[in-house]
mmCIF file of C-alpha atoms in Angstrom:
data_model
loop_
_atom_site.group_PDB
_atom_site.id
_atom_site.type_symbol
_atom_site.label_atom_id
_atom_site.label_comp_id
_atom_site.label_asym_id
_atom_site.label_seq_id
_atom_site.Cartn_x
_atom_site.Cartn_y
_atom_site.Cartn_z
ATOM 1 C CA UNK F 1 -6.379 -11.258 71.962
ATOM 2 C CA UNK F 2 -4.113 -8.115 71.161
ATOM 3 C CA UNK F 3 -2.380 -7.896 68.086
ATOM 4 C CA UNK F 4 0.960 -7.689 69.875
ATOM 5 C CA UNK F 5 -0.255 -11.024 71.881
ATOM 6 C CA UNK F 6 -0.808 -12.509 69.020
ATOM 7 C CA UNK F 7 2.392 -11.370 67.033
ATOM 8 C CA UNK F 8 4.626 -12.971 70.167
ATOM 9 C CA UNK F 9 2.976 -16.176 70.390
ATOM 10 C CA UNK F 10 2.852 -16.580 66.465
ATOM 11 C CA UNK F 11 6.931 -15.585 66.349
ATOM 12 C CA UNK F 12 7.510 -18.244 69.197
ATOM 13 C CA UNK F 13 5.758 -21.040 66.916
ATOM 14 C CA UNK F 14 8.483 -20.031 63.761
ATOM 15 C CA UNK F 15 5.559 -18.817 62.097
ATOM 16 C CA UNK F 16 6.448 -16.573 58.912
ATOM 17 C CA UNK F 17 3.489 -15.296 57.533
ATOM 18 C CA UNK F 18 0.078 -14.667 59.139
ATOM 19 C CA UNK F 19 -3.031 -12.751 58.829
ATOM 20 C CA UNK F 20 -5.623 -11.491 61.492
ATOM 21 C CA UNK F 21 -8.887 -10.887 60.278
ATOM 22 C CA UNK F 22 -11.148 -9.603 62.293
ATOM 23 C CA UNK F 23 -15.077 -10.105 61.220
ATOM 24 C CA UNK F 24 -16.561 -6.868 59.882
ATOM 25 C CA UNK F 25 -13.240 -4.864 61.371
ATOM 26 C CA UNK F 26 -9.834 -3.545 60.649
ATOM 27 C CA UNK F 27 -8.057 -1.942 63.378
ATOM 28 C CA UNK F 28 -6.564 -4.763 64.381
ATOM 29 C CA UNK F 29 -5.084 -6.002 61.245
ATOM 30 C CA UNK F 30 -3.789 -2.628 61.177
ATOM 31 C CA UNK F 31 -2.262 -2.531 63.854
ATOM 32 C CA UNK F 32 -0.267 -6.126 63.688
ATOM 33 C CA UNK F 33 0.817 -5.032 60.602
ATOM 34 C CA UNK F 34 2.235 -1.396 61.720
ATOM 35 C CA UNK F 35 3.907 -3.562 64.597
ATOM 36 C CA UNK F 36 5.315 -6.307 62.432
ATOM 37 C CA UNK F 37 7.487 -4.126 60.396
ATOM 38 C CA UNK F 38 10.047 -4.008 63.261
ATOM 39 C CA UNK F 39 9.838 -7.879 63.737
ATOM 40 C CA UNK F 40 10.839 -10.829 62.099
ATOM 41 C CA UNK F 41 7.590 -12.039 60.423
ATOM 42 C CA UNK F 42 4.839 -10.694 57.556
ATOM 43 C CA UNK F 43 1.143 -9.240 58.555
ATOM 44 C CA UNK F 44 -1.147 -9.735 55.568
ATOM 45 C CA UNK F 45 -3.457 -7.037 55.903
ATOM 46 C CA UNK F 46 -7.019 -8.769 55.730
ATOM 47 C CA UNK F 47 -10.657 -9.215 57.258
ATOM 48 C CA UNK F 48 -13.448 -11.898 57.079
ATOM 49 C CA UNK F 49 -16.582 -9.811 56.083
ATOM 50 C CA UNK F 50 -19.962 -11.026 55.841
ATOM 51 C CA UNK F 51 -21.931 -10.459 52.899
ATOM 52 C CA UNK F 52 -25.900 -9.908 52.539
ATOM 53 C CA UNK F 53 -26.180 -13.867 52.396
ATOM 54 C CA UNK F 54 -24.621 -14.576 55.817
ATOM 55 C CA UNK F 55 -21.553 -15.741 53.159
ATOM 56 C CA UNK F 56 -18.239 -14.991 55.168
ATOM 57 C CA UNK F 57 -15.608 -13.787 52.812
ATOM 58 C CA UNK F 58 -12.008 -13.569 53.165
ATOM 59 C CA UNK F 59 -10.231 -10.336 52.299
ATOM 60 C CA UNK F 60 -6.345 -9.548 51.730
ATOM 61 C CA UNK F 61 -4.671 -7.203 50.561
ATOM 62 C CA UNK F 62 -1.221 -6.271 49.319
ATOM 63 C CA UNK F 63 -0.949 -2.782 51.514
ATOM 64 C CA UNK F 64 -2.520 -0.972 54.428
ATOM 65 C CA UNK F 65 -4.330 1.521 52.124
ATOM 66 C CA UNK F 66 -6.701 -0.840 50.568
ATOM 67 C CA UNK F 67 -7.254 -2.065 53.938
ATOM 68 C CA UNK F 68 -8.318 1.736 55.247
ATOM 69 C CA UNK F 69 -10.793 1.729 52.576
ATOM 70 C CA UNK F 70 -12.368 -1.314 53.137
ATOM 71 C CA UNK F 71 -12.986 -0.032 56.317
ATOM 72 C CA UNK F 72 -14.584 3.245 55.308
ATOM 73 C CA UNK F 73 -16.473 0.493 52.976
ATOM 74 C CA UNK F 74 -17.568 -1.633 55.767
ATOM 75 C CA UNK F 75 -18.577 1.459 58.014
ATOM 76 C CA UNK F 76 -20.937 2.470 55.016
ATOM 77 C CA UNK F 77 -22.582 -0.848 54.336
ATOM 78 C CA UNK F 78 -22.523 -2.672 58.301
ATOM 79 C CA UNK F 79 -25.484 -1.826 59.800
ATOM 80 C CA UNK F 80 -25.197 0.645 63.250
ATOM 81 C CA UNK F 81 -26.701 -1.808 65.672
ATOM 82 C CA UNK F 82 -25.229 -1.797 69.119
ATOM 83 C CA UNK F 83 -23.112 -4.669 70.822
ATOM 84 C CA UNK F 84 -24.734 -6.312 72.943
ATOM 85 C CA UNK F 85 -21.668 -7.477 75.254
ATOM 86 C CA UNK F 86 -24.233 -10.118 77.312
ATOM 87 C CA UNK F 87 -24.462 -12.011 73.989
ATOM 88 C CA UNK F 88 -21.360 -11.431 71.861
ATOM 89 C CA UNK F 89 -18.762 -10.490 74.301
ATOM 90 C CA UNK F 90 -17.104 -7.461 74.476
ATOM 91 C CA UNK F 91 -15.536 -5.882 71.040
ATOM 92 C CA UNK F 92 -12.363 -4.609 72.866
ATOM 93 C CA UNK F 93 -10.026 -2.340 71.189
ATOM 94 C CA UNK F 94 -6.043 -2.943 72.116
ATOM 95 C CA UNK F 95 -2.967 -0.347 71.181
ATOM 96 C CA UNK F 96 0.314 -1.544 70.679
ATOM 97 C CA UNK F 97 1.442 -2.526 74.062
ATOM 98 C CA UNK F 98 -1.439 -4.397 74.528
ATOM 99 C CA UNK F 99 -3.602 -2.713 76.386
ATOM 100 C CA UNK F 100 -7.095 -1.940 75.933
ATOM 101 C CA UNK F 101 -7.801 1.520 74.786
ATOM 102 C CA UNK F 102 -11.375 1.407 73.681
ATOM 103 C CA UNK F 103 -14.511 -0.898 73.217
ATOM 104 C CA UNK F 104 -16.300 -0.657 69.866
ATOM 105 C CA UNK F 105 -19.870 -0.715 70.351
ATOM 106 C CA UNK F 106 -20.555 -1.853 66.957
ATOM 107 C CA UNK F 107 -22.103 -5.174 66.672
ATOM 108 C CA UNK F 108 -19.306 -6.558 64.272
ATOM 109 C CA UNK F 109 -21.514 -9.813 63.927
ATOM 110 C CA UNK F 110 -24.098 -8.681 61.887
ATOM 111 C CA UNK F 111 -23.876 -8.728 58.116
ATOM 112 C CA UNK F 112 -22.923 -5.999 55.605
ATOM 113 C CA UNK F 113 -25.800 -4.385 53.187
ATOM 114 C CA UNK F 114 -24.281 -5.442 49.756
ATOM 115 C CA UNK F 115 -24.743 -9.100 47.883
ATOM 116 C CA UNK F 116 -21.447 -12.083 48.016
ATOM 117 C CA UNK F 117 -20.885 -10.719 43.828
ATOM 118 C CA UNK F 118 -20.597 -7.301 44.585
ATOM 119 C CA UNK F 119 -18.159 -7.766 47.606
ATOM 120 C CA UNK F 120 -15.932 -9.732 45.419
ATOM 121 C CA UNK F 121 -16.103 -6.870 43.000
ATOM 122 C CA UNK F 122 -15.430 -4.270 45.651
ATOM 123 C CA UNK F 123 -12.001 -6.483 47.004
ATOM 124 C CA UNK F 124 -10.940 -6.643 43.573
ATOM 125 C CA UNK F 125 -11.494 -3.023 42.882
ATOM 126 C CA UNK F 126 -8.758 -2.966 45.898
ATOM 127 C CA UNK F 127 -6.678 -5.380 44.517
ATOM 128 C CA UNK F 128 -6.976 -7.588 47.192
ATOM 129 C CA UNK F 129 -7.940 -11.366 47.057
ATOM 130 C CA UNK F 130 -11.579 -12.255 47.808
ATOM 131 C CA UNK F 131 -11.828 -16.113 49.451
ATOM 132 C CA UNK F 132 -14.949 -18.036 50.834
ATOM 133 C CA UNK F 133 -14.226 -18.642 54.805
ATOM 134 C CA UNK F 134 -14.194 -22.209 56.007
ATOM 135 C CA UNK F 135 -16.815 -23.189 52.575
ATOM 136 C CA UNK F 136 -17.092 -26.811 54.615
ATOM 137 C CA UNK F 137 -18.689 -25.649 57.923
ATOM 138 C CA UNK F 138 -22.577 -25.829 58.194
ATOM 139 C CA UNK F 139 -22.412 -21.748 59.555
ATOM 140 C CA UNK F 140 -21.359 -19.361 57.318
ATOM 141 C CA UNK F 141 -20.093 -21.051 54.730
ATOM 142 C CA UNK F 142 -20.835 -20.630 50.809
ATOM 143 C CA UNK F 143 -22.036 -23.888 51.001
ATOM 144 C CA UNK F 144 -24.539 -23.508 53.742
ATOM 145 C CA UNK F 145 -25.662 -20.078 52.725
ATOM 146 C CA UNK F 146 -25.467 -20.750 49.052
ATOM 147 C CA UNK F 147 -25.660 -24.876 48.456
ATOM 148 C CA UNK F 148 -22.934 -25.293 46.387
ATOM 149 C CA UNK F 149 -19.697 -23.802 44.956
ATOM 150 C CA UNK F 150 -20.159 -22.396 41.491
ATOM 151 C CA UNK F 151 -17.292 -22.694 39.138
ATOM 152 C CA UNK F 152 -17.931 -19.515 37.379
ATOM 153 C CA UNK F 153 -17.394 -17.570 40.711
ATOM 154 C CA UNK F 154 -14.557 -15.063 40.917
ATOM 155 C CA UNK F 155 -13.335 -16.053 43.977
ATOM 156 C CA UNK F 156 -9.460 -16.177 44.063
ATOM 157 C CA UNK F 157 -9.319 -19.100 46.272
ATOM 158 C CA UNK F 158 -11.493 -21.024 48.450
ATOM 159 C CA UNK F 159 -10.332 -21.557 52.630
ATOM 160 C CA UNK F 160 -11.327 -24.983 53.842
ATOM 161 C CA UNK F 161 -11.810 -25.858 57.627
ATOM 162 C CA UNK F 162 -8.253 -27.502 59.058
ATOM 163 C CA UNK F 163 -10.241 -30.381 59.341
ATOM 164 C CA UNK F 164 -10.899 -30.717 55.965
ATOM 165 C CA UNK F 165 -7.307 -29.535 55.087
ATOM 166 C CA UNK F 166 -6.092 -32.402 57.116
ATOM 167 C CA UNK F 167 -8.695 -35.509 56.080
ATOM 168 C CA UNK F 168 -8.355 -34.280 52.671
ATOM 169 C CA UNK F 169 -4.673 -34.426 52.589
ATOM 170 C CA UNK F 170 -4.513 -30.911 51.185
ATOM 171 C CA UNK F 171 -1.308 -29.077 49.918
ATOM 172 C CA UNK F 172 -0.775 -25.728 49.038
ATOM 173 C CA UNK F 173 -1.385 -25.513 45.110
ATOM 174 C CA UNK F 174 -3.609 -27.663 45.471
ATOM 175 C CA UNK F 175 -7.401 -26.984 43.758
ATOM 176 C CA UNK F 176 -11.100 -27.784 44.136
ATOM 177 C CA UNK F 177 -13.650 -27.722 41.422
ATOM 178 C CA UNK F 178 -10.426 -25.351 39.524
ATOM 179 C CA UNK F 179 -10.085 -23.028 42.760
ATOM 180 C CA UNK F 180 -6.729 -23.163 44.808
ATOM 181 C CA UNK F 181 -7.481 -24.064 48.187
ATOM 182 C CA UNK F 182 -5.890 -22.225 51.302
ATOM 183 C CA UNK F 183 -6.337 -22.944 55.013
ATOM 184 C CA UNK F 184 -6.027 -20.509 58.006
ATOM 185 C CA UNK F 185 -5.896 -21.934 61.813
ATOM 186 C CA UNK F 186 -8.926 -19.944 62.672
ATOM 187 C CA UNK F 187 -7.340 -19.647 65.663
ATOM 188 C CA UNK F 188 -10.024 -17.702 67.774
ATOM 189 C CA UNK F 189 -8.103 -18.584 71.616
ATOM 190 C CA UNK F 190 -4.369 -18.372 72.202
ATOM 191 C CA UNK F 191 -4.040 -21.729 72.355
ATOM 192 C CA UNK F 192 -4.870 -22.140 69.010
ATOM 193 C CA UNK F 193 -2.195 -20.489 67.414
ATOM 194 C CA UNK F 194 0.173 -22.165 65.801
ATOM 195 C CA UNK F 195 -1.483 -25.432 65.947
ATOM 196 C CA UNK F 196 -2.255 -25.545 62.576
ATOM 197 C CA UNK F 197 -0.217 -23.905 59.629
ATOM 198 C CA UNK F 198 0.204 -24.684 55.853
ATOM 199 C CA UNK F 199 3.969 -25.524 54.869
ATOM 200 C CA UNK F 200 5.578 -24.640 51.741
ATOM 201 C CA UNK F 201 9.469 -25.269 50.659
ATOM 202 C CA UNK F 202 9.171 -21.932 48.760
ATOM 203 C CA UNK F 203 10.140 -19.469 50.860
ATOM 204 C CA UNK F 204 9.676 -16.620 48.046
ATOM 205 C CA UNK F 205 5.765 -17.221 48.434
ATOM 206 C CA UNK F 206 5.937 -16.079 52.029
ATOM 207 C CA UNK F 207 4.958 -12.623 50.974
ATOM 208 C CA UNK F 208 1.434 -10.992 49.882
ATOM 209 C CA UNK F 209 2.287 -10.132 46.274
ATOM 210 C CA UNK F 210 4.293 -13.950 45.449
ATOM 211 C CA UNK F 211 1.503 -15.823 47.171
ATOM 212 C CA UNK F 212 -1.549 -14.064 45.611
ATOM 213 C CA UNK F 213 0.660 -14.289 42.010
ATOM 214 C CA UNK F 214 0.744 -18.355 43.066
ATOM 215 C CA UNK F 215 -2.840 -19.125 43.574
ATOM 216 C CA UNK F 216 -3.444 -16.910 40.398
ATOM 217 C CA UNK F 217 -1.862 -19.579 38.307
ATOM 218 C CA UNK F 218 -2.971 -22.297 40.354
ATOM 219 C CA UNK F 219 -6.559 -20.759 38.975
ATOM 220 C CA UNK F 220 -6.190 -20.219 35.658
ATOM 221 C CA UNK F 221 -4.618 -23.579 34.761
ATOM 222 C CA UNK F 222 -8.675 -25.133 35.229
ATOM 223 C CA UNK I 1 -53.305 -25.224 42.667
ATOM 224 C CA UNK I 2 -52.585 -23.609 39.814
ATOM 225 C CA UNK I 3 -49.154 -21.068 40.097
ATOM 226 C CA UNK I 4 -51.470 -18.344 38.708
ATOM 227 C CA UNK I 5 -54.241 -18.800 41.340
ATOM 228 C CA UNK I 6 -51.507 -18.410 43.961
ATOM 229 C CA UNK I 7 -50.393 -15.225 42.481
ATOM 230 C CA UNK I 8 -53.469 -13.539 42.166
ATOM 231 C CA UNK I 9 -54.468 -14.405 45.492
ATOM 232 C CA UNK I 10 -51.475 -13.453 47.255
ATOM 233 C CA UNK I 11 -50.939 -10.247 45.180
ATOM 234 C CA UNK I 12 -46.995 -11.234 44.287
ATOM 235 C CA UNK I 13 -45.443 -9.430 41.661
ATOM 236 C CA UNK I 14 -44.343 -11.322 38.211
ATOM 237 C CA UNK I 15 -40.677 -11.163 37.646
ATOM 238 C CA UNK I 16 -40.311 -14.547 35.434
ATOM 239 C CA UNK I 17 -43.811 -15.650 34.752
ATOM 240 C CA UNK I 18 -42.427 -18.954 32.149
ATOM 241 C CA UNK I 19 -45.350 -21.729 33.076
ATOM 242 C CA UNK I 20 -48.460 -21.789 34.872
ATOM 243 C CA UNK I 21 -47.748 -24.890 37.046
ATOM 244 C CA UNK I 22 -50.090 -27.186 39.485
ATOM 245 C CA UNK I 23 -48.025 -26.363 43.088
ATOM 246 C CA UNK I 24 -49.132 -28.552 45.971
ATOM 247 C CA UNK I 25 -46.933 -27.638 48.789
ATOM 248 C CA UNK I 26 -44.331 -25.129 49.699
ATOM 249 C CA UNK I 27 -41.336 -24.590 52.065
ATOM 250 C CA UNK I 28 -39.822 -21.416 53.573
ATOM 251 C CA UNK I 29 -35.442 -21.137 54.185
ATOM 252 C CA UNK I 30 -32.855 -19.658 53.558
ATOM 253 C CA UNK I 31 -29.969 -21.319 54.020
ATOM 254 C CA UNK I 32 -29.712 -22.963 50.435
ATOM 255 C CA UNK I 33 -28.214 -26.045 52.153
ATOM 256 C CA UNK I 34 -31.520 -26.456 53.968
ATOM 257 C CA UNK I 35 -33.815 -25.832 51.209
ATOM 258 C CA UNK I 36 -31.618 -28.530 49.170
ATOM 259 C CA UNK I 37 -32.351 -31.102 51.984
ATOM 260 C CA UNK I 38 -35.534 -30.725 52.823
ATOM 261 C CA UNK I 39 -37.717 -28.676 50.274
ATOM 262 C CA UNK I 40 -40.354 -31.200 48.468
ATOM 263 C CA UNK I 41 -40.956 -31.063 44.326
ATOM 264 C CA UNK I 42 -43.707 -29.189 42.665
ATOM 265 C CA UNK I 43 -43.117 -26.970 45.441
ATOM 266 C CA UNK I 44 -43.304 -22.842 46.189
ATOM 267 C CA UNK I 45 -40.149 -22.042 48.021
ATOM 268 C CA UNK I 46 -40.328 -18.917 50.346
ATOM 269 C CA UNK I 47 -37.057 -16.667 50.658
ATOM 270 C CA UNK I 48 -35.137 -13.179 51.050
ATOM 271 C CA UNK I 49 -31.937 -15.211 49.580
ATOM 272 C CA UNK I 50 -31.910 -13.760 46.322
ATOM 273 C CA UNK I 51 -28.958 -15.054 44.994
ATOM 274 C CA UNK I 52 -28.464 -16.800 41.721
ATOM 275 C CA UNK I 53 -27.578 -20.404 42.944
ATOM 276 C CA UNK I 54 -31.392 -20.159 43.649
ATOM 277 C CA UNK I 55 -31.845 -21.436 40.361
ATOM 278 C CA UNK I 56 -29.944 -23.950 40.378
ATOM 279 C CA UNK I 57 -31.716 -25.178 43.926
ATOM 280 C CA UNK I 58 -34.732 -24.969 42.294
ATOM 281 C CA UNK I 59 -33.839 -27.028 39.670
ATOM 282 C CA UNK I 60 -32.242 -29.750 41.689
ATOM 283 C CA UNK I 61 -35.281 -30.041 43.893
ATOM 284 C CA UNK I 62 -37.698 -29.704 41.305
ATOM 285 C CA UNK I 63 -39.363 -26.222 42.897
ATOM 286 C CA UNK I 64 -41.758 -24.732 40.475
ATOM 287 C CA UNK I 65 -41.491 -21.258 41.561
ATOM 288 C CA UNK I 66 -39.614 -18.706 44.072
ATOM 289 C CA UNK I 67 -41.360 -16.010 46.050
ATOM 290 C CA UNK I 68 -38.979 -13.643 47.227
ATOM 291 C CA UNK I 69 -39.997 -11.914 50.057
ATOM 292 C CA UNK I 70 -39.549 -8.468 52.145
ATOM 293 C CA UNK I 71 -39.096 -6.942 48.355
ATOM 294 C CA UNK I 72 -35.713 -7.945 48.382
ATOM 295 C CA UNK I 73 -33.749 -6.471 45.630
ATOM 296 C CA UNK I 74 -33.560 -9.005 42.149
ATOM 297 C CA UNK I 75 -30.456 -8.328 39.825
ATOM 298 C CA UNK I 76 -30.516 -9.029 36.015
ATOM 299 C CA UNK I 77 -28.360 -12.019 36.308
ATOM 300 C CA UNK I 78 -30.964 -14.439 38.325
ATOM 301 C CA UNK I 79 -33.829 -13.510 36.062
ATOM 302 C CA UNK I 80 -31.911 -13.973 33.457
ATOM 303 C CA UNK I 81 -31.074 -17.322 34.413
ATOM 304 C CA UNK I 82 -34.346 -18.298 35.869
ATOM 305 C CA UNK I 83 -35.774 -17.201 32.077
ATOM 306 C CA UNK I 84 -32.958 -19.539 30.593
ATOM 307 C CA UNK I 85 -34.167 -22.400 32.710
ATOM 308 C CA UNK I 86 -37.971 -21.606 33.500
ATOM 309 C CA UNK I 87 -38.428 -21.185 37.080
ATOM 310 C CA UNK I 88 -40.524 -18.554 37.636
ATOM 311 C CA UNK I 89 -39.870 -15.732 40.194
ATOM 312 C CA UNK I 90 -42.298 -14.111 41.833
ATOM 313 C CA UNK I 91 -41.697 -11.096 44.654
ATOM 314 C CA UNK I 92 -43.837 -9.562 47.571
ATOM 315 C CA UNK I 93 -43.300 -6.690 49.885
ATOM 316 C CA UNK I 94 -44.649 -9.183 52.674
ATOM 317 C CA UNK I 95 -42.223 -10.924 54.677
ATOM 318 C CA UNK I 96 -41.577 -14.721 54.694
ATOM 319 C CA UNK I 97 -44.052 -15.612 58.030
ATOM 320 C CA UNK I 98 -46.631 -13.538 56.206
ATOM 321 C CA UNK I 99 -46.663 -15.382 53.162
ATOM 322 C CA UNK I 100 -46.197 -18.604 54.310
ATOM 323 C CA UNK I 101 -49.452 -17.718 56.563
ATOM 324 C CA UNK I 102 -51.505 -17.026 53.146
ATOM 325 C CA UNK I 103 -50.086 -19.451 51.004
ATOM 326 C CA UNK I 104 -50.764 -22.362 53.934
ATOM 327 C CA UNK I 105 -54.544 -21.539 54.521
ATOM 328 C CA UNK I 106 -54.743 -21.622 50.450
ATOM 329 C CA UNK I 107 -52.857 -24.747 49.490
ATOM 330 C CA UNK I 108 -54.967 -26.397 52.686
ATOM 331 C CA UNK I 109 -57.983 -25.356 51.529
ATOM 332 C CA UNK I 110 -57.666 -26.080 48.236
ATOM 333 C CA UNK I 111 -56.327 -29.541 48.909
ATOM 334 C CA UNK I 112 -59.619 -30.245 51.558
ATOM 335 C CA UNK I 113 -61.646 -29.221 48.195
ATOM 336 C CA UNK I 114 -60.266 -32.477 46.842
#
């Protein structure tokens, strides 16, 4: 899906705020948010990186720039395997009109060389916000990879499958084990988007800098 | 057989040596949620996930000891924890298959002994 794909169909749903976050990759975070700035909706710069434990990790940050250098990060520590398009599809690269202007030939599925505790570091270092991806799901998850959430983590906020978010009743503000809890749709198909969204009658937290100041408190009040 | 026995004959390296315990079986993962489901007690447990929850995986299952394998790198914090709660840690610049191999042959020898 190209960013500019994706920005349409997320403005025809009435979404306000979204974030694309690409595994191991930035470009096209980038790239929605460079094209969002002359539309009606906010980009949170952001990517889902995986750490040495197979841990996927949420990223976001408050400006491009932090974003850049998590990328020159990622290209240090991601190991230079080739795609193998057969198996993982092909890692397309779009512009801003939505066509496709390169393929990366990275393998963007394998997992960076640095532990889950020094990735956290490294986001915060940033200033960005450092979440655990879908901790429910039995791939990927902190809680597959790891066993079990501990409370003493510095993670910001934990991201729970919409399944969970939905069975579970969740709200935003709400917290597990003392951690706010966020969901995303995960959408990973066009079809997806804008299925699933978190609602919030506060329209000042529909920005990078009012939300991330939100689940702050939401954390320290364990 | 005896944790030291194991050591000697599989050449690990001591990181936490705390207690010298009777291991009769093993397991080999490393997806924490997998080791929590199906490692058994008095166990060896097998793995490159060198993370601290390890400890607290051990504990929960009762494993005696954690070889970790393909000398993966070991920061301060899990020894220091496996110190505080006496799991010992042992390390080996053979990979997990490798050490499984030796440490199978041993613990079924030892236990056609008995």
């Amino acid at each position: 899906m190209s960013p500019t794909f994706i920005l349409k169909l997320a403005l025809e749903k009435g979404l306000n705020l979204i974030s694309i976050t690409d595994h191991n990759a930035i470009q096209h975070s980038l790239l929605a948010c460079q094209i969002s700035q002359k539309e009606d909706i906010k980009v949170i710069p952001g990517a889902e990186l995986t750490s040495r434990e197979e841990v996927h990790l949420l990223a976001y940050f408050t400006d491009i720039s932090s974003l850049i250098e998590l990328g020159a990060f990622i290209d240090r520590l991601l190991p230079n395997i080739e795609n193998k398009p057969k198996f993982f599809g092909y890692q397309v690269i779009y512009d801003d009109t939505g066509e496709i202007i390169d393929l990366d030939n990275r393998l963007r599925q394998s997992a960076m060389n640095i532990s889950l505790d020094q990735l956290i570091t490294e986001i915060h270092r940033l200033n960005g916000m450092a979440i655990p991806a879908h901790i429910d799901k039995n791939k990927f998850s902190l809680i597959s990879q790891l066993g079990f959430l501990d409370q003493n983590a510095a993670f910001d906020a934990v991201e729970v499958s919409k399944y969970k978010w939905n069975k579970d009743k969740y709200h935003l503000g709400d917290t597990l084990l003392g951690f706010p809890v966020i969901c995303g749709s995960d959408s990973h198909h066009p079809d997806d988007i804008g299925l699933f969204y978190v609602e919030t009658e506060h329209d000042e937290l529909i920005s990078y800098s009012s939300l991330n100041q939100y689940l702050q408190e939401k954390r320290d009040k364990k | 057989m005896k944790l030291s026995e194991i050591i000697t004959r599989c050449a690990l390296e001591k990181v936490v040596f705390c207690s010298d315990d009777e291991i009769t079986t093993g397991y080999c993962g490393d997806l924490m949620s997998d080791v929590i489901a199906n490692a058994a007690s008095s166990s060896i447990w097998i793995t490159i996930q060198a993370h601290k929850n390890s400890i607290a995986v051990a504990l929960i299952k009762d494993i005696r000891a954690i070889i970790f394998s393909n000398n993966v790198e070991i920061n301060q914090e899990l020894v220091e924890k496996a110190r505080e709660e006496e799991i010992n840690l042992l390390r080996s610049e053979k990979n997990s298959f490798q050490i499984s191999g030796l440490l199978y042959q041993l613990l079924e020898d030892c236990s056609d002994k008995d």
